[in-house]
Short mmCIF file of C-alpha atoms in Angstrom, two decimals:
data_model
loop_
_atom_site.label_atom_id
_atom_site.label_comp_id
_atom_site.label_asym_id
_atom_site.label_seq_id
_atom_site.Cartn_x
_atom_site.Cartn_y
_atom_site.Cartn_z
CA MET A 1 97.17 83.02 166.51
CA ALA A 2 101.06 82.80 166.10
CA ALA A 3 102.52 84.47 163.32
CA LEU A 4 103.42 82.78 160.21
CA THR A 5 107.49 82.06 160.58
CA ASP A 6 109.48 79.72 158.78
CA ARG A 7 112.16 77.47 160.27
CA PHE A 8 114.82 80.26 159.81
CA GLY A 9 112.84 82.63 161.92
CA ARG A 10 111.77 84.93 159.00
CA ARG A 11 108.26 86.01 159.19
CA ILE A 12 106.11 85.49 156.13
CA ASP A 13 103.53 88.41 155.89
CA TYR A 14 103.90 89.19 151.84
CA LEU A 15 102.13 86.84 149.26
CA ARG A 16 102.47 87.28 145.40
CA LEU A 17 99.32 86.01 143.75
CA SER A 18 99.51 85.04 139.93
CA VAL A 19 96.02 85.22 138.50
CA THR A 20 97.30 84.02 135.23
CA ASP A 21 100.18 82.60 133.26
CA ARG A 22 99.39 84.31 130.02
CA CYS A 23 100.81 87.61 128.82
CA ASP A 24 100.48 89.60 125.92
CA LEU A 25 104.28 90.43 125.55
CA ARG A 26 107.22 87.91 125.34
CA CYS A 27 110.14 89.72 127.34
CA SER A 28 113.31 88.10 126.68
CA TYR A 29 114.07 87.28 130.04
CA CYS A 30 110.83 85.84 130.97
CA MET A 31 108.90 83.90 128.33
CA PRO A 32 110.37 82.11 125.17
CA ALA A 33 108.75 83.59 121.95
CA GLY A 34 106.95 80.44 121.06
CA PHE A 35 105.89 79.22 124.44
CA LYS A 36 102.90 77.02 124.62
CA GLY A 37 103.09 75.31 127.74
CA PHE A 38 100.34 77.38 129.55
CA GLU A 39 98.44 75.89 132.32
CA VAL A 40 94.72 74.91 131.19
CA PRO A 41 92.09 76.93 132.56
CA GLU A 42 90.37 74.11 134.44
CA HIS A 43 93.49 74.29 136.65
CA TRP A 44 93.24 77.91 137.65
CA LEU A 45 91.99 78.55 140.93
CA THR A 46 88.59 80.20 140.79
CA PHE A 47 87.83 83.36 142.44
CA ASP A 48 85.86 81.70 145.16
CA GLU A 49 89.01 79.42 145.85
CA ILE A 50 91.48 82.27 145.76
CA GLU A 51 89.37 84.36 148.19
CA ARG A 52 89.30 81.31 150.62
CA LEU A 53 92.78 80.78 150.43
CA ILE A 54 94.01 84.21 150.69
CA GLY A 55 91.60 84.65 153.69
CA ALA A 56 93.34 81.86 155.40
CA PHE A 57 96.92 83.26 154.54
CA ALA A 58 95.76 86.71 156.09
CA ARG A 59 94.17 85.10 159.21
CA LEU A 60 97.97 83.70 159.87
CA GLY A 61 99.31 87.32 159.39
CA VAL A 62 99.91 87.82 155.78
CA SER A 63 98.99 91.66 155.29
CA ARG A 64 100.21 92.20 151.85
CA VAL A 65 99.12 90.57 148.70
CA ARG A 66 100.38 91.46 145.12
CA LEU A 67 98.28 90.48 142.08
CA THR A 68 100.92 89.32 139.31
CA GLY A 69 100.71 87.08 136.27
CA GLY A 70 101.97 86.43 133.33
CA GLU A 71 100.09 89.65 132.95
CA PRO A 72 97.21 89.87 135.41
CA LEU A 73 94.94 92.35 133.45
CA LEU A 74 94.34 89.39 131.25
CA ARG A 75 92.37 87.54 133.63
CA LYS A 76 88.74 88.42 133.08
CA ASP A 77 86.92 90.46 135.89
CA LEU A 78 90.14 91.01 137.78
CA PRO A 79 88.62 94.26 139.40
CA ILE A 80 86.01 92.03 141.01
CA LEU A 81 88.53 89.77 142.40
CA ALA A 82 90.62 92.78 143.83
CA SER A 83 87.49 94.30 145.27
CA ARG A 84 86.80 90.95 147.36
CA LEU A 85 90.42 90.48 148.29
CA ALA A 86 90.54 94.14 149.33
CA GLY A 87 87.61 93.43 151.78
CA LEU A 88 89.32 90.54 153.68
CA PRO A 89 89.97 91.09 157.35
CA GLY A 90 93.73 91.41 158.17
CA LEU A 91 94.63 92.40 154.37
CA ASP A 92 96.16 95.90 154.60
CA ASP A 93 97.95 96.06 151.23
CA LEU A 94 96.70 95.00 147.80
CA SER A 95 98.94 95.99 145.08
CA LEU A 96 99.40 94.95 141.22
CA SER A 97 102.40 94.31 139.07
CA THR A 98 101.49 94.75 135.31
CA ASN A 99 103.15 95.55 132.09
CA ALA A 100 100.33 98.23 131.64
CA THR A 101 99.28 97.31 128.14
CA GLN A 102 95.71 96.97 129.49
CA MET A 103 96.03 99.63 132.19
CA GLU A 104 94.57 102.56 130.19
CA ARG A 105 90.86 100.82 130.27
CA HIS A 106 91.33 99.18 133.69
CA ALA A 107 92.91 102.00 135.73
CA GLU A 108 89.77 103.64 137.20
CA MET A 109 87.97 100.25 138.12
CA LEU A 110 91.30 98.84 139.61
CA LYS A 111 91.64 102.04 141.96
CA ALA A 112 87.92 101.72 142.82
CA ALA A 113 88.43 98.17 143.63
CA GLY A 114 90.91 98.58 146.20
CA ILE A 115 94.36 98.58 144.75
CA ARG A 116 96.41 101.49 145.84
CA ARG A 117 99.62 101.07 144.09
CA ILE A 118 101.22 99.30 141.14
CA ASN A 119 104.44 98.11 139.73
CA VAL A 120 104.93 98.63 135.79
CA SER A 121 107.61 96.78 133.75
CA LEU A 122 109.26 99.07 131.34
CA ASP A 123 112.81 98.14 130.25
CA SER A 124 113.24 100.95 127.69
CA LEU A 125 112.16 104.34 126.61
CA ASN A 126 112.93 103.72 123.02
CA PRO A 127 109.97 102.26 121.15
CA CYS A 128 112.13 100.14 118.77
CA LYS A 129 114.17 98.71 121.65
CA PHE A 130 111.27 98.27 123.93
CA GLY A 131 109.79 95.97 121.11
CA GLN A 132 113.06 94.08 120.71
CA ILE A 133 112.98 93.29 124.52
CA ALA A 134 109.09 92.66 124.81
CA GLY A 135 108.66 90.79 121.66
CA ARG A 136 105.80 93.04 120.77
CA GLN A 137 105.47 96.75 119.60
CA SER A 138 103.38 97.90 122.66
CA PHE A 139 105.36 101.11 123.84
CA ASP A 140 102.53 103.30 123.20
CA LYS A 141 99.97 101.04 125.04
CA VAL A 142 102.35 100.96 128.00
CA MET A 143 102.84 104.53 127.95
CA ALA A 144 99.21 105.36 127.86
CA GLY A 145 98.57 102.79 130.62
CA LEU A 146 101.29 104.53 132.86
CA MET A 147 99.82 107.90 132.44
CA ALA A 148 96.36 106.56 133.11
CA ALA A 149 97.58 105.14 136.27
CA LYS A 150 99.11 108.22 137.31
CA LYS A 151 95.83 110.32 136.59
CA VAL A 152 93.75 108.11 138.58
CA GLY A 153 95.89 108.40 141.52
CA PHE A 154 97.66 105.20 142.18
CA ALA A 155 100.83 105.91 144.64
CA PRO A 156 103.39 105.12 144.43
CA ILE A 157 103.92 103.99 140.94
CA LYS A 158 107.07 101.92 140.70
CA VAL A 159 108.63 101.34 137.29
CA ASN A 160 110.50 98.10 137.03
CA MET A 161 113.48 98.08 134.59
CA VAL A 162 115.37 94.86 134.20
CA ALA A 163 119.13 96.18 133.65
CA MET A 164 120.92 94.25 130.74
CA LYS A 165 124.39 94.83 130.11
CA GLY A 166 124.62 95.80 126.46
CA VAL A 167 120.96 95.81 125.81
CA ASN A 168 119.60 98.89 127.89
CA ASP A 169 122.38 99.81 130.35
CA ASP A 170 122.91 103.10 128.03
CA GLU A 171 119.20 104.04 129.04
CA ILE A 172 119.62 103.91 133.14
CA ASP A 173 120.15 107.75 133.31
CA SER A 174 117.39 108.63 130.89
CA MET A 175 114.99 106.20 133.01
CA VAL A 176 115.99 108.19 136.10
CA ASP A 177 114.93 111.43 134.35
CA PHE A 178 111.76 110.07 132.98
CA CYS A 179 110.59 108.78 136.42
CA HIS A 180 111.87 111.92 138.41
CA ASP A 181 109.87 114.03 136.06
CA ASN A 182 106.80 111.94 136.46
CA GLY A 183 106.77 111.18 140.11
CA PHE A 184 107.42 107.52 139.63
CA VAL A 185 109.83 105.43 141.78
CA LEU A 186 112.60 103.62 139.62
CA ARG A 187 113.54 100.16 140.51
CA LEU A 188 116.50 98.67 138.66
CA ILE A 189 116.57 94.74 138.70
CA GLU A 190 119.16 92.13 138.02
CA ALA A 191 118.26 89.27 135.78
CA MET A 192 117.94 85.99 137.27
CA PRO A 193 118.77 82.52 135.71
CA MET A 194 115.24 81.16 135.51
CA GLY A 195 114.92 78.95 132.65
CA ASP A 196 116.75 79.34 129.34
CA THR A 197 115.27 82.92 128.98
CA GLY A 198 116.89 83.98 132.17
CA ARG A 199 120.21 82.42 131.67
CA ASN A 200 120.48 83.83 128.33
CA THR A 201 119.88 87.35 129.63
CA GLN A 202 122.98 89.68 129.93
CA PHE A 203 123.64 89.94 133.73
CA MET A 204 124.73 93.40 134.75
CA ASP A 205 125.89 94.13 138.52
CA LEU A 206 124.03 96.80 140.08
CA GLN A 207 126.36 97.74 142.87
CA PRO A 208 128.68 99.95 140.61
CA VAL A 209 125.46 101.50 138.88
CA ALA A 210 124.33 102.50 142.35
CA ASP A 211 127.43 103.93 143.16
CA ARG A 212 127.34 105.99 140.21
CA LEU A 213 123.83 107.16 140.47
CA LYS A 214 124.44 108.17 143.90
CA GLN A 215 127.19 110.51 142.82
CA ARG A 216 125.60 111.89 139.63
CA PHE A 217 122.14 112.55 141.00
CA GLN A 218 123.26 113.27 144.61
CA LEU A 219 121.30 110.39 146.08
CA GLN A 220 121.58 109.17 149.59
CA GLU A 221 120.39 106.00 151.15
CA ILE A 222 117.44 105.75 153.06
CA ALA A 223 116.73 103.09 155.68
CA ILE A 224 113.05 102.92 155.40
CA PRO A 225 111.71 100.43 152.99
CA LEU A 226 109.11 101.37 150.39
CA GLY A 227 106.57 98.40 150.47
CA GLY A 228 107.29 94.92 151.25
CA GLY A 229 109.68 93.90 148.76
CA PRO A 230 113.48 93.54 148.63
CA ALA A 231 114.69 96.63 146.99
CA ARG A 232 117.20 98.81 148.57
CA TYR A 233 116.65 102.40 147.82
CA LEU A 234 118.36 105.80 147.39
CA ALA A 235 116.48 108.90 147.57
CA SER A 236 117.14 112.48 146.42
CA ARG A 237 118.15 115.21 148.90
CA ASP A 238 114.46 116.76 148.88
CA GLY A 239 113.05 113.30 149.21
CA LYS A 240 110.77 113.45 146.17
CA PHE A 241 112.56 110.93 144.11
CA ASN A 242 113.47 107.45 145.00
CA VAL A 243 115.37 104.69 142.86
CA GLY A 244 115.70 101.03 144.16
CA PHE A 245 117.88 98.50 143.29
CA ILE A 246 116.92 94.55 143.51
CA THR A 247 119.99 92.60 143.67
CA PRO A 248 119.44 88.94 143.81
CA ILE A 249 122.71 87.91 142.37
CA SER A 250 125.46 90.75 143.45
CA GLN A 251 123.81 91.10 147.00
CA HIS A 252 121.10 88.53 147.84
CA PHE A 253 118.33 89.43 150.41
CA CYS A 254 117.68 85.90 151.55
CA ALA A 255 118.11 86.63 155.25
CA THR A 256 115.23 88.93 155.35
CA CYS A 257 112.81 87.12 152.87
CA ASN A 258 109.44 87.59 153.72
CA ARG A 259 107.35 86.26 150.71
CA VAL A 260 105.97 83.25 149.00
CA ARG A 261 104.34 82.86 145.65
CA LEU A 262 101.26 81.37 144.54
CA SER A 263 100.83 80.39 141.07
CA VAL A 264 97.58 80.29 139.05
CA ASP A 265 96.95 76.60 139.48
CA GLY A 266 97.29 76.85 143.27
CA THR A 267 100.87 75.88 143.62
CA LEU A 268 102.70 77.90 146.50
CA TYR A 269 106.40 78.25 145.66
CA MET A 270 108.65 79.17 148.56
CA CYS A 271 111.69 80.51 146.61
CA LEU A 272 112.23 81.59 142.96
CA GLY A 273 115.54 80.03 143.10
CA GLN A 274 114.51 76.50 144.61
CA ASP A 275 111.92 73.99 143.75
CA GLU A 276 110.23 73.46 147.00
CA LYS A 277 106.37 73.81 146.64
CA PHE A 278 102.99 72.78 147.93
CA GLU A 279 99.72 72.39 145.95
CA PHE A 280 96.94 73.81 147.39
CA ARG A 281 94.49 73.24 144.72
CA PRO A 282 93.51 69.29 145.57
CA LEU A 283 92.86 70.44 149.13
CA LEU A 284 90.33 73.24 147.89
CA ARG A 285 88.60 70.90 145.54
CA GLN A 286 88.47 68.11 148.04
CA GLY A 287 86.52 69.82 150.62
CA ALA A 288 89.22 71.14 153.11
CA THR A 289 88.00 73.15 156.02
CA ASP A 290 89.37 76.55 156.83
CA GLN A 291 91.29 74.76 159.68
CA ASP A 292 92.71 72.36 157.21
CA LEU A 293 94.05 75.26 155.07
CA GLU A 294 95.59 77.05 157.73
CA ALA A 295 97.54 73.83 158.91
CA ALA A 296 98.37 73.20 155.15
CA ILE A 297 99.90 76.76 155.01
CA ARG A 298 101.88 76.31 158.00
CA THR A 299 103.44 73.00 156.76
CA ALA A 300 103.98 74.44 153.48
CA ILE A 301 106.06 77.53 155.05
CA GLU A 302 108.25 74.93 156.92
CA LEU A 303 109.46 73.88 153.25
CA LYS A 304 110.74 77.32 152.64
CA PRO A 305 114.68 77.13 152.01
CA GLU A 306 117.21 79.33 153.54
CA ARG A 307 118.39 80.85 150.43
CA HIS A 308 118.45 80.56 146.56
CA GLU A 309 121.55 79.14 144.71
CA PHE A 310 121.58 81.45 141.55
CA ARG A 311 125.23 81.96 141.74
CA GLU A 312 126.35 78.41 142.72
CA ASN A 313 123.88 76.62 140.55
CA PRO A 314 122.39 78.71 137.71
CA LYS A 315 120.97 75.79 135.63
CA LYS A 316 118.83 74.38 138.72
CA ILE A 317 115.55 76.26 137.89
CA VAL A 318 114.13 75.20 134.66
CA ARG A 319 110.69 76.81 134.79
CA PHE A 320 110.17 80.20 133.34
CA MET A 321 109.54 83.41 135.76
CA SER A 322 106.15 83.44 134.06
CA MET A 323 105.15 80.01 135.27
CA THR A 324 106.04 80.90 138.98
CA GLY A 325 104.52 84.11 139.21
CA GLY A 326 106.18 87.53 138.95
#
C-alpha cells in the first residue's frame, strides 16, 4: 500500500495520541489555572475505538505513536491500552510523554506493556520555582517518578524544559548537569503562542543558547535524529550525553514535519499552529469499515498545511496546548 504522504511530499509516519485532556498540573504556558472546558467523557474515544483507528494508521505506514495528554497517566488502565497498541502490526515505536507525577506507581506496568521510552516535562530543579510554573507543588513526585522510570530501564528518558526568559533561563546549565549525571537526554523547547497561556509566556530564542552550550560543554552537532520528533541535537564528545533544541519560532522545522495529533475526542489536528482538523469519532460510531477509516485518514492528511504562522499571526490559535494534545 502507498505510504501516507501529504500534498507537500512529506511522509507522515508519526502520530501523537492524546488519551485525556485532564492534567494534575497547571503549567503556565499550557492550561489556565481555572480552566473548566474539558471534553466530556462520553466523547472520549474508547480503547476499542483507539485500537481500531491506530491500527488503520499503522496499516498506512504510521510506525511511531506517542501517548500524550493532558497527563496520560490520569487515563484509567493506560497500561492496558499501551499493551494493545504495542501489539499492532506495523507499530514499531510506542512512547509516552508525561509530567511524571504518577510515574512512580506506573513505571513497571508501562514498561511491561511495551512502552520503551518516555519524555518527562521538567521546567525547573528549584522546588519553589517548579511550583510557580506548574501551578502545583509536585516537585518531589516528579523526581520520584523520574527515578522510578530510570530504575525500570526506560531508554532514552528525555527531559523536556520549556525555556522562558526571566523565568528559568538561569537554570539551563544546571539542567544540563542534572541530565548528564543521570543519563537523561535534555531537550530545550521554545514556547509557542497557543491560547492566551502560550502568548503570555516569555519567549526565548534558543539559537544563542545552543551556541553557548556548544562552547561551554564542548558539544558537537549530530546528524542522526534521536526519535521521530523535530529536535536538533548536540552531543558530548564521548557520545554519552545529548541535548536537543526544539525551535518552532526561531528556526521552524515545518518542511520536515512528519506528524499529526489525535485528540481525546477523536479529532485529528494536522498542525499545532493551524486550524485544519478531521473528526473521526462520528465515523467510528456510525459503523465505518476499516477501508472507510483508511480512506478518511488519507483525506485528512491532504488537509495538512505547509507550515504554521506562529511568527506572522501569533494570535491565530485560541485553543490551549492541552486541548490539542502535547
